[in-house]
mmCIF file of C-alpha atoms and ligand atoms in Angstrom:
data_model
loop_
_atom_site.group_PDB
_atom_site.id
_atom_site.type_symbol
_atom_site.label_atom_id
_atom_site.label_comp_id
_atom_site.label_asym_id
_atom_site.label_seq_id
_atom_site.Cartn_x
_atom_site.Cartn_y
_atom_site.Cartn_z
ATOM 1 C CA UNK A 43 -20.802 -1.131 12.586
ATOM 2 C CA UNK A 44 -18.647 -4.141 13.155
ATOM 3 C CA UNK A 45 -14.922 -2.953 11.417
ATOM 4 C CA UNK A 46 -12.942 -5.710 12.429
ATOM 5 C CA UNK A 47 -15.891 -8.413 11.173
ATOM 6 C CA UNK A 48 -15.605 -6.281 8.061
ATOM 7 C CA UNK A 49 -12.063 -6.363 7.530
ATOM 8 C CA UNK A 50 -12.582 -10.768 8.331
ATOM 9 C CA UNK A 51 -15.110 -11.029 5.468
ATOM 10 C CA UNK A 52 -12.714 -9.183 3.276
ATOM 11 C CA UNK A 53 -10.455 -11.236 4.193
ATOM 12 C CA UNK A 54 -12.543 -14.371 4.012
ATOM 13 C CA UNK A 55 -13.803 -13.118 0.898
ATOM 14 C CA UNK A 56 -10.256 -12.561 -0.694
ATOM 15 C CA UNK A 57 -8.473 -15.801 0.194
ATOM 16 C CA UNK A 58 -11.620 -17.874 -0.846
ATOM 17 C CA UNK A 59 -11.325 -16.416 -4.231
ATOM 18 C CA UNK A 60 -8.184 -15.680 -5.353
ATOM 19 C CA UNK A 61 -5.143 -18.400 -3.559
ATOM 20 C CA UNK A 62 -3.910 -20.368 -5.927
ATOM 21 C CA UNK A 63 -4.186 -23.893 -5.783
ATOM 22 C CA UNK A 64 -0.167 -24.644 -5.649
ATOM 23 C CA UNK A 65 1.563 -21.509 -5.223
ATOM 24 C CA UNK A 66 5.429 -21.343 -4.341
ATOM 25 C CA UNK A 67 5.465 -17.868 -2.997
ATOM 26 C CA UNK A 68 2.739 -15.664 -1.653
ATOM 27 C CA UNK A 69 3.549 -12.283 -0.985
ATOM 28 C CA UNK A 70 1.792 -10.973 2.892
ATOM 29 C CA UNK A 71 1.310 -7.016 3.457
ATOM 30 C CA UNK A 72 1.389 -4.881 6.718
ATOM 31 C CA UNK A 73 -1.018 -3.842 8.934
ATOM 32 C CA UNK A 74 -3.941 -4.885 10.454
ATOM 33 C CA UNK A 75 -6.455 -6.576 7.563
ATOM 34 C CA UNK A 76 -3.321 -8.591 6.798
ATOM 35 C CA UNK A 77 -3.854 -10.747 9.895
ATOM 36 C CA UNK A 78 -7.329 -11.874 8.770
ATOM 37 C CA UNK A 79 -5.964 -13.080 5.705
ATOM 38 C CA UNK A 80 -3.656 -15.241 7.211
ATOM 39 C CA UNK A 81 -5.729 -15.977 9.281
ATOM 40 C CA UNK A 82 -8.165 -17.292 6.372
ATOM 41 C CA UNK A 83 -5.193 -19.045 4.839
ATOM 42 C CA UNK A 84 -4.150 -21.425 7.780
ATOM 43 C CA UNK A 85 -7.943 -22.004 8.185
ATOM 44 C CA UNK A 86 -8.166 -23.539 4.377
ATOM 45 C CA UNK A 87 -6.680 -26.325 5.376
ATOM 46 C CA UNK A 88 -4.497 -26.915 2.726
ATOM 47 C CA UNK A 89 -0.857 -28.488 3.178
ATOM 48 C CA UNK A 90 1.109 -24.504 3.434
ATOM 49 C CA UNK A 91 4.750 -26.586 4.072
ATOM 50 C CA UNK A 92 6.050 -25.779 0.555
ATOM 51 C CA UNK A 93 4.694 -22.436 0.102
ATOM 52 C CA UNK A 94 7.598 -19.667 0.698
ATOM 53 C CA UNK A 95 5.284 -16.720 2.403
ATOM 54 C CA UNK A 96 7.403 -13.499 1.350
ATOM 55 C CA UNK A 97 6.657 -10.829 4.412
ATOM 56 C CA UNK A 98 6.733 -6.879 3.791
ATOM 57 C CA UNK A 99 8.130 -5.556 6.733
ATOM 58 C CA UNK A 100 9.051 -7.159 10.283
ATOM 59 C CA UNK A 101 5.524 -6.811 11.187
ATOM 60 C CA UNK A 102 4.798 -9.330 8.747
ATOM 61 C CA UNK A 103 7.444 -11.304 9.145
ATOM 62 C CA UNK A 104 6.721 -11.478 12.780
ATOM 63 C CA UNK A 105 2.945 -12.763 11.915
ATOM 64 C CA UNK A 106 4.452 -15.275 8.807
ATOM 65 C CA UNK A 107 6.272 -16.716 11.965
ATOM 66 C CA UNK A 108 3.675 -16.895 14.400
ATOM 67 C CA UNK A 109 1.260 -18.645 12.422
ATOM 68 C CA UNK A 110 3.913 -21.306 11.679
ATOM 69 C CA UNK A 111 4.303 -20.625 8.285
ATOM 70 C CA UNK A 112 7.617 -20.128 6.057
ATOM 71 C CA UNK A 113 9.320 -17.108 5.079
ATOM 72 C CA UNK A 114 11.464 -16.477 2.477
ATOM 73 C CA UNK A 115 12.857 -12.884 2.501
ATOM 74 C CA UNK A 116 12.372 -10.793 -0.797
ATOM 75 C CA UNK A 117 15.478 -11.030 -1.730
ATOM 76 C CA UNK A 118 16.369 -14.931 -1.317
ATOM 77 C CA UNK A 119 13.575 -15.283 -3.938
ATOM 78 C CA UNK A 120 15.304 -16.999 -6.500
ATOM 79 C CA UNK A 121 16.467 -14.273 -9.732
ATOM 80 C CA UNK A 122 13.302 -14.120 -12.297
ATOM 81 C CA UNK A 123 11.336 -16.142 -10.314
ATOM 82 C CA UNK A 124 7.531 -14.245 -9.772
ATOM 83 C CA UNK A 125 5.490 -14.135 -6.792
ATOM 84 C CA UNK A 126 2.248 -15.981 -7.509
ATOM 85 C CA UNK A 127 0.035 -13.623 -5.468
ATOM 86 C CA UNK A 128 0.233 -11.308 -2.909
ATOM 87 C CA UNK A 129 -1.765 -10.080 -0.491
ATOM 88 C CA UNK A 130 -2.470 -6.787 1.057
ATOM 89 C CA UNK A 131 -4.490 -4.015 2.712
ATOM 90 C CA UNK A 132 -4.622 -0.314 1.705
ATOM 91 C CA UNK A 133 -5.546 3.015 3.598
ATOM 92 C CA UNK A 134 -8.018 3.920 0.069
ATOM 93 C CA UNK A 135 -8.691 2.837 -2.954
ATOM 94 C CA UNK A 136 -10.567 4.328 -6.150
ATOM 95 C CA UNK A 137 -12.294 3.666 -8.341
ATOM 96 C CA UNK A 138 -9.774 2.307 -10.632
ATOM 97 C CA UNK A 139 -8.211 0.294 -8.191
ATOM 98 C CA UNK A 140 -5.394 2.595 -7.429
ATOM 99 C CA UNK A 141 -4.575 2.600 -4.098
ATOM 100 C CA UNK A 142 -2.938 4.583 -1.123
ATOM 101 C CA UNK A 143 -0.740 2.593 0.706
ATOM 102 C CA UNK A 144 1.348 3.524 3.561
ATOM 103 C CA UNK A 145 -0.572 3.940 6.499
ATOM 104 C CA UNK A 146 1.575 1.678 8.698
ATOM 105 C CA UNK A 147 4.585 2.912 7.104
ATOM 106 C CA UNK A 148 5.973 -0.550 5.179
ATOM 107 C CA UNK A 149 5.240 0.910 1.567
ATOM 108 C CA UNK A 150 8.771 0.533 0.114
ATOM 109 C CA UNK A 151 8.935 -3.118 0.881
ATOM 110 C CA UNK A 152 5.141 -3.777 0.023
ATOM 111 C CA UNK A 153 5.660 -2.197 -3.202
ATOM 112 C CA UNK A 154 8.911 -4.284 -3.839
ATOM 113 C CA UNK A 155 6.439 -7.537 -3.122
ATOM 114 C CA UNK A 156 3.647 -5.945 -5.274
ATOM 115 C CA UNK A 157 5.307 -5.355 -8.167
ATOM 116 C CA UNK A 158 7.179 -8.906 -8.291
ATOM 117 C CA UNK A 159 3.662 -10.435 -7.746
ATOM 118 C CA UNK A 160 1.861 -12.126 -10.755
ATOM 119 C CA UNK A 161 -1.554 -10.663 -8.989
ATOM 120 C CA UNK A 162 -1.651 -8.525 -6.482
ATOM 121 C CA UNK A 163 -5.005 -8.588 -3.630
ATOM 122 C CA UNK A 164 -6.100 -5.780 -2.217
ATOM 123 C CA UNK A 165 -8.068 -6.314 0.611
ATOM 124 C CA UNK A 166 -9.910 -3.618 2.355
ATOM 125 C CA UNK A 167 -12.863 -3.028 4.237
ATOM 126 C CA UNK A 168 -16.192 -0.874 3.373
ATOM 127 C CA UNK A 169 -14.533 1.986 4.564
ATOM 128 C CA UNK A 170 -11.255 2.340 1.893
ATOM 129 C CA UNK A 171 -13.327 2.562 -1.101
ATOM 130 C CA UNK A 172 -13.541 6.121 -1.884
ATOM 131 C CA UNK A 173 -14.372 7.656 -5.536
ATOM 132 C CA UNK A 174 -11.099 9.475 -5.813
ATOM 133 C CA UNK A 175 -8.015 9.298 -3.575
ATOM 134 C CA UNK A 176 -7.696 11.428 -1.065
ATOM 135 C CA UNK A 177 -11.263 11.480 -0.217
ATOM 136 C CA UNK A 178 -11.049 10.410 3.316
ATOM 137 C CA UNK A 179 -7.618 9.537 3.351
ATOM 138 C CA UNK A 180 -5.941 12.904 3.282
ATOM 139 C CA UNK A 181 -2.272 12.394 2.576
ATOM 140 C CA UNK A 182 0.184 10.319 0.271
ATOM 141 C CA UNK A 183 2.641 8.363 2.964
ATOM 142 C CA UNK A 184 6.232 8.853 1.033
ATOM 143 C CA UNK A 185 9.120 7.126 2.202
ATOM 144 C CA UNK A 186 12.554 9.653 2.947
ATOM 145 C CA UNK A 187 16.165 9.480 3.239
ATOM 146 C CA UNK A 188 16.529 11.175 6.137
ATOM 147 C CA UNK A 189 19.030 13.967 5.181
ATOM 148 C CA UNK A 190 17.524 14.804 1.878
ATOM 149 C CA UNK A 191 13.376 14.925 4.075
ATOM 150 C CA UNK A 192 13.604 19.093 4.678
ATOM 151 C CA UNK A 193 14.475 19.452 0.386
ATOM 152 C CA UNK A 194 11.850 16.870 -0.340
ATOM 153 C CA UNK A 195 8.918 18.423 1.701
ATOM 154 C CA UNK A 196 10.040 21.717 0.282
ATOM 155 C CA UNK A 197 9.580 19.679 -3.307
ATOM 156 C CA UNK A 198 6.375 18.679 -2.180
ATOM 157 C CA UNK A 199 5.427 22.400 -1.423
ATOM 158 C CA UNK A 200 6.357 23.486 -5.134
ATOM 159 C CA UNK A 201 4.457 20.371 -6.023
ATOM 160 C CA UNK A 202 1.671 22.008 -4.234
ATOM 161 C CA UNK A 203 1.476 19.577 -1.164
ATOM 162 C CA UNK A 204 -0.772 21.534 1.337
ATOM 163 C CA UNK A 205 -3.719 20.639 3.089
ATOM 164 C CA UNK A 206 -7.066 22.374 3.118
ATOM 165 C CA UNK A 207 -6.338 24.379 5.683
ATOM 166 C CA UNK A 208 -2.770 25.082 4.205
ATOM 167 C CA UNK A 209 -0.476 22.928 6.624
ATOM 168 C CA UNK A 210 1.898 20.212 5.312
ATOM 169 C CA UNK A 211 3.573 18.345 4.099
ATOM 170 C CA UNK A 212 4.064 16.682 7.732
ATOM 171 C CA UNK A 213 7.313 14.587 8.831
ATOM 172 C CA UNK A 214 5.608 11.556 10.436
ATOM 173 C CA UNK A 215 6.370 11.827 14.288
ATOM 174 C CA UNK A 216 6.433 9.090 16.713
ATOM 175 C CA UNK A 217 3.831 11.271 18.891
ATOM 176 C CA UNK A 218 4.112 9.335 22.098
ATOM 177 C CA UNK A 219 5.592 6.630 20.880
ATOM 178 C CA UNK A 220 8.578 7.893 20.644
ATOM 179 C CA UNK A 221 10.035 10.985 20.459
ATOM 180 C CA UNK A 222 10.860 13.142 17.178
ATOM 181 C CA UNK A 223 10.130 11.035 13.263
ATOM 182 C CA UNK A 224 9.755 7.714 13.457
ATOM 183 C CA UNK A 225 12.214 5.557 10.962
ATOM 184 C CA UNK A 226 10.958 2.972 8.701
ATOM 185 C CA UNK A 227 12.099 -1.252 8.319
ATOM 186 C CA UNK A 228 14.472 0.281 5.954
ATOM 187 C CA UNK A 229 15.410 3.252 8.895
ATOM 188 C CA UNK A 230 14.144 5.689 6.453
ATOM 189 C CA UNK A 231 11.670 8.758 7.342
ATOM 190 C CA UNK A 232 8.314 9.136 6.262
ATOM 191 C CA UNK A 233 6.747 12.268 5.261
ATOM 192 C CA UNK A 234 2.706 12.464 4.652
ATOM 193 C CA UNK A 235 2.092 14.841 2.009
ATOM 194 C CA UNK A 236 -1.207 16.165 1.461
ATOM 195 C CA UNK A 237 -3.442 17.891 -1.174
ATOM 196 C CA UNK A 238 -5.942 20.445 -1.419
ATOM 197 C CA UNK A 239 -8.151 17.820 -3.636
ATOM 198 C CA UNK A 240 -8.889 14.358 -4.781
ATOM 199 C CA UNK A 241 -6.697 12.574 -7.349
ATOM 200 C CA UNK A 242 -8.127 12.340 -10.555
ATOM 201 C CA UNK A 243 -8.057 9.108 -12.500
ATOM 202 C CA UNK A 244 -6.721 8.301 -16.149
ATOM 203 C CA UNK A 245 -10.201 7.941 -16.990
ATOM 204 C CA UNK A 246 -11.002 11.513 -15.710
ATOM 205 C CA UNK A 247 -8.457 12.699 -18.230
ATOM 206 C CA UNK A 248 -10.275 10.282 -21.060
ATOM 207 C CA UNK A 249 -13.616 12.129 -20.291
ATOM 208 C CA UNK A 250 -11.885 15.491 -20.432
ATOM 209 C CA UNK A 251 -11.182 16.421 -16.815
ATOM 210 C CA UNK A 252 -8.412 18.653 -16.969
ATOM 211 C CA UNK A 253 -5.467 18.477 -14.050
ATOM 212 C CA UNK A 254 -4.194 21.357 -12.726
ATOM 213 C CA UNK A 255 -1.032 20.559 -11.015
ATOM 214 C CA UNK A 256 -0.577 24.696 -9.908
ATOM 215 C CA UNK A 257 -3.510 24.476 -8.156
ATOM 216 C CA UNK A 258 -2.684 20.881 -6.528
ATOM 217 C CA UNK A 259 -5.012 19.001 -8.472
ATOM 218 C CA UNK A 260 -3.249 15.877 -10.276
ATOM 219 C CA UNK A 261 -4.071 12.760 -12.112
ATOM 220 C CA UNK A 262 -2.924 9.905 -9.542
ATOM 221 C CA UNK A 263 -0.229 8.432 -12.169
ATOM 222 C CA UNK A 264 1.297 11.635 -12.939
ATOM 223 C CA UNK A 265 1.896 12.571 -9.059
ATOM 224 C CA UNK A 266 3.098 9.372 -8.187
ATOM 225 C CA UNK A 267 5.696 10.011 -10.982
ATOM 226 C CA UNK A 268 6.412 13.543 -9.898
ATOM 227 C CA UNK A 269 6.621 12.635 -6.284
ATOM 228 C CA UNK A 270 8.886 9.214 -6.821
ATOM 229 C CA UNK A 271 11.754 11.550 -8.840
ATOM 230 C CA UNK A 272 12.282 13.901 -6.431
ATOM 231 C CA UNK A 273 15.793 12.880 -5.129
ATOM 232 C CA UNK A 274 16.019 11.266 -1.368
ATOM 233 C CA UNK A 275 12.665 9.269 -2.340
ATOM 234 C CA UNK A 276 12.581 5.728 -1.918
ATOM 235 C CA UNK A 277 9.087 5.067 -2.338
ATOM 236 C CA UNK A 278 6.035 7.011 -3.166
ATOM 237 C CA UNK A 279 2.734 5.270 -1.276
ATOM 238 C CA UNK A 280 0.297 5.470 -4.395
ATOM 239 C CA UNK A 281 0.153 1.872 -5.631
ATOM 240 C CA UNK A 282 -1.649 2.369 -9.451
ATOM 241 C CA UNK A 283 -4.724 -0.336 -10.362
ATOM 242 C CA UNK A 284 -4.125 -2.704 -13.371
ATOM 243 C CA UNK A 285 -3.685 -0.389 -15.757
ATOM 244 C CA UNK A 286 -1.284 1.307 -14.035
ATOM 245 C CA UNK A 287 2.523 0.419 -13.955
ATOM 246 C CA UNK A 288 2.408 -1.348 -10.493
ATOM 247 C CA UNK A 289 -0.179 -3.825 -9.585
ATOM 248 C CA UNK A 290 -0.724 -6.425 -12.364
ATOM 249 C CA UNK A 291 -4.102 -7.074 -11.060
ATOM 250 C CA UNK A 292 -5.999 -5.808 -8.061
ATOM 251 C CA UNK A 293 -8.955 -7.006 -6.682
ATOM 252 C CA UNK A 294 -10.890 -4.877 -4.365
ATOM 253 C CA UNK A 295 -13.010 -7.327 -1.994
ATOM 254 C CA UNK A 296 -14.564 -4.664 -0.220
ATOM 255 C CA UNK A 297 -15.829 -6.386 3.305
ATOM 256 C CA UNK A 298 -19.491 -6.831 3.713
ATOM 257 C CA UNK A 299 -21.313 -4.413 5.892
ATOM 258 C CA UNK A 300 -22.333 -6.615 9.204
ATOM 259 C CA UNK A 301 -26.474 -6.476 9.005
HETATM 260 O O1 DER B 582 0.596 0.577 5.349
HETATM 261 C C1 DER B 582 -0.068 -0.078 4.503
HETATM 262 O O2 DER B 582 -0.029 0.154 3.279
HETATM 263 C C2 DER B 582 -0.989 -1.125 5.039
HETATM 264 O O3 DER B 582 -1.331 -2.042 4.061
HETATM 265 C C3 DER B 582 -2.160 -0.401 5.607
HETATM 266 O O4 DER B 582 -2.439 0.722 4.855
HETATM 267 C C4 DER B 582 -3.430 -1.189 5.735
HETATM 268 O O5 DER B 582 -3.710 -1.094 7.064
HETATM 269 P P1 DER B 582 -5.026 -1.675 7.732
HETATM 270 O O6 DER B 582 -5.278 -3.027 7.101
HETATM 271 O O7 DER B 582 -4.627 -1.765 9.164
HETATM 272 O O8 DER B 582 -6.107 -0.676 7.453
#
């Protein structure tokens, strides 16, 4: 099956819908869906001279730039003024619209955009949407201080961050890349933390389900909390659906299957 004509329709799908007819800043994620969308936005043919495109990383500042549009960094947005929308892919998503975000290791400054954005888009293929987190996607990206990453994966440990097979958490590595972690836009560590099972959602709770954090099964909200106090965290890569604290709105346009 066609991925990358999934990850266009998405796209397609998601600009079509949901860009506003006169924004004055749109918020653009990381990684690779990203470049469909703005893809789909220079291809509305709309006048884009006035819009400020606020980029999550360098990656996305680099592909602001290249499509000849304007960036405005996050923080020369002018005080108290919102983001209209933003933009963005996601490694899963439930079914609650919470998200894991992180993949591509941008997570702090996506979740700075998200959370300053009136709506936030989620736009991921067939293959994100999962029932719970951590179906597929087996570990929560968390962005490190570099001196305090040893005390936070032992955190995570207590936490009861192991995989399956009991491994983890894992310091992200450049593999061969690069030799030893790699560092983040923000020259930060990241450390993938997984768990034994899937995240349950605040609805799970309403119908009863019962977490058990000692045996690594949490409700997504409560982890990301957990995770985002231990100290030496910047930024924990669990973005929560509307009626979670983050994302004001997300819409999942989940890319067509190619017949
Ligand atoms: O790192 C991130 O959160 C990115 O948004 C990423 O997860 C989405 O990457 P993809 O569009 O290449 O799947």
């Amino acid at each position: 099956v066609d991925i990358e004509a999934a990850k266009r329709a998405a796209a397609q799908e998601a600009v079509k819908n949901h860009f506003p007819d006169n924004p004055r800043f749109v918020g653009i994620g990381s990684g690779t869906t990203i470049v469909y969308v703005v893809q789909a936005i220079k291809e509305l043919g709309k006048d884009l001279s006035r819009i400020g495109f606020v980029p999550t990383g360098y990656q996305s500042k680099q592909l602001v730039i290249n499509a000849g549009l304007l960036p405005i960094e996050f923080d020369a947005l002018p005080d108290g003024d919102m983001i209209d929308i933003a933009f963005d892919g996601a490694d899963e998503v439930d079914e609650e619209l919470n998200c894991i975000k992180g993949g591509g290791a941008c997570l702090y400054q996506e979740k700075l955009v998200a959370m300053r954005s009136r709506e936030f888009v989620c736009v991921a293929d067939y293959r994100k949407l999962q029932s719970r987190l951590l179906t597929k996607w087996p570990t929560i990206p968390i962005e490190v201080e570099p001196k305090a990453a040893r005390q936070v994966m032992s955190r995570l440990r207590v936490l009861g961050s192991k995989s399956p097979a009991g491994k983890g958490p894992f310091l992200r590595e450049g593999a061969i890349l690069k030799a030893g972690p790699i560092k983040t836009d923000q020259d930060f560590f990241i450390v993938d933390a997984p768990f034994p099972q899937p995240l349950l959602t605040s609805d799970d709770l309403e119908r009863g389900a019962v977490a058990n954090p000692l045996a690594g099964s949490w409700e997504v909200e409560e982890l990301a909390r957990e995770i985002k106090n231990i100290n030496g965290v910047l930024a924990v890569g669990i973005f929560c659906g509307p009626t979670g604290p983050e994302a004001k709105a997300a819409a999942v346009i989940g890319g067509q299957r190619p017949v």
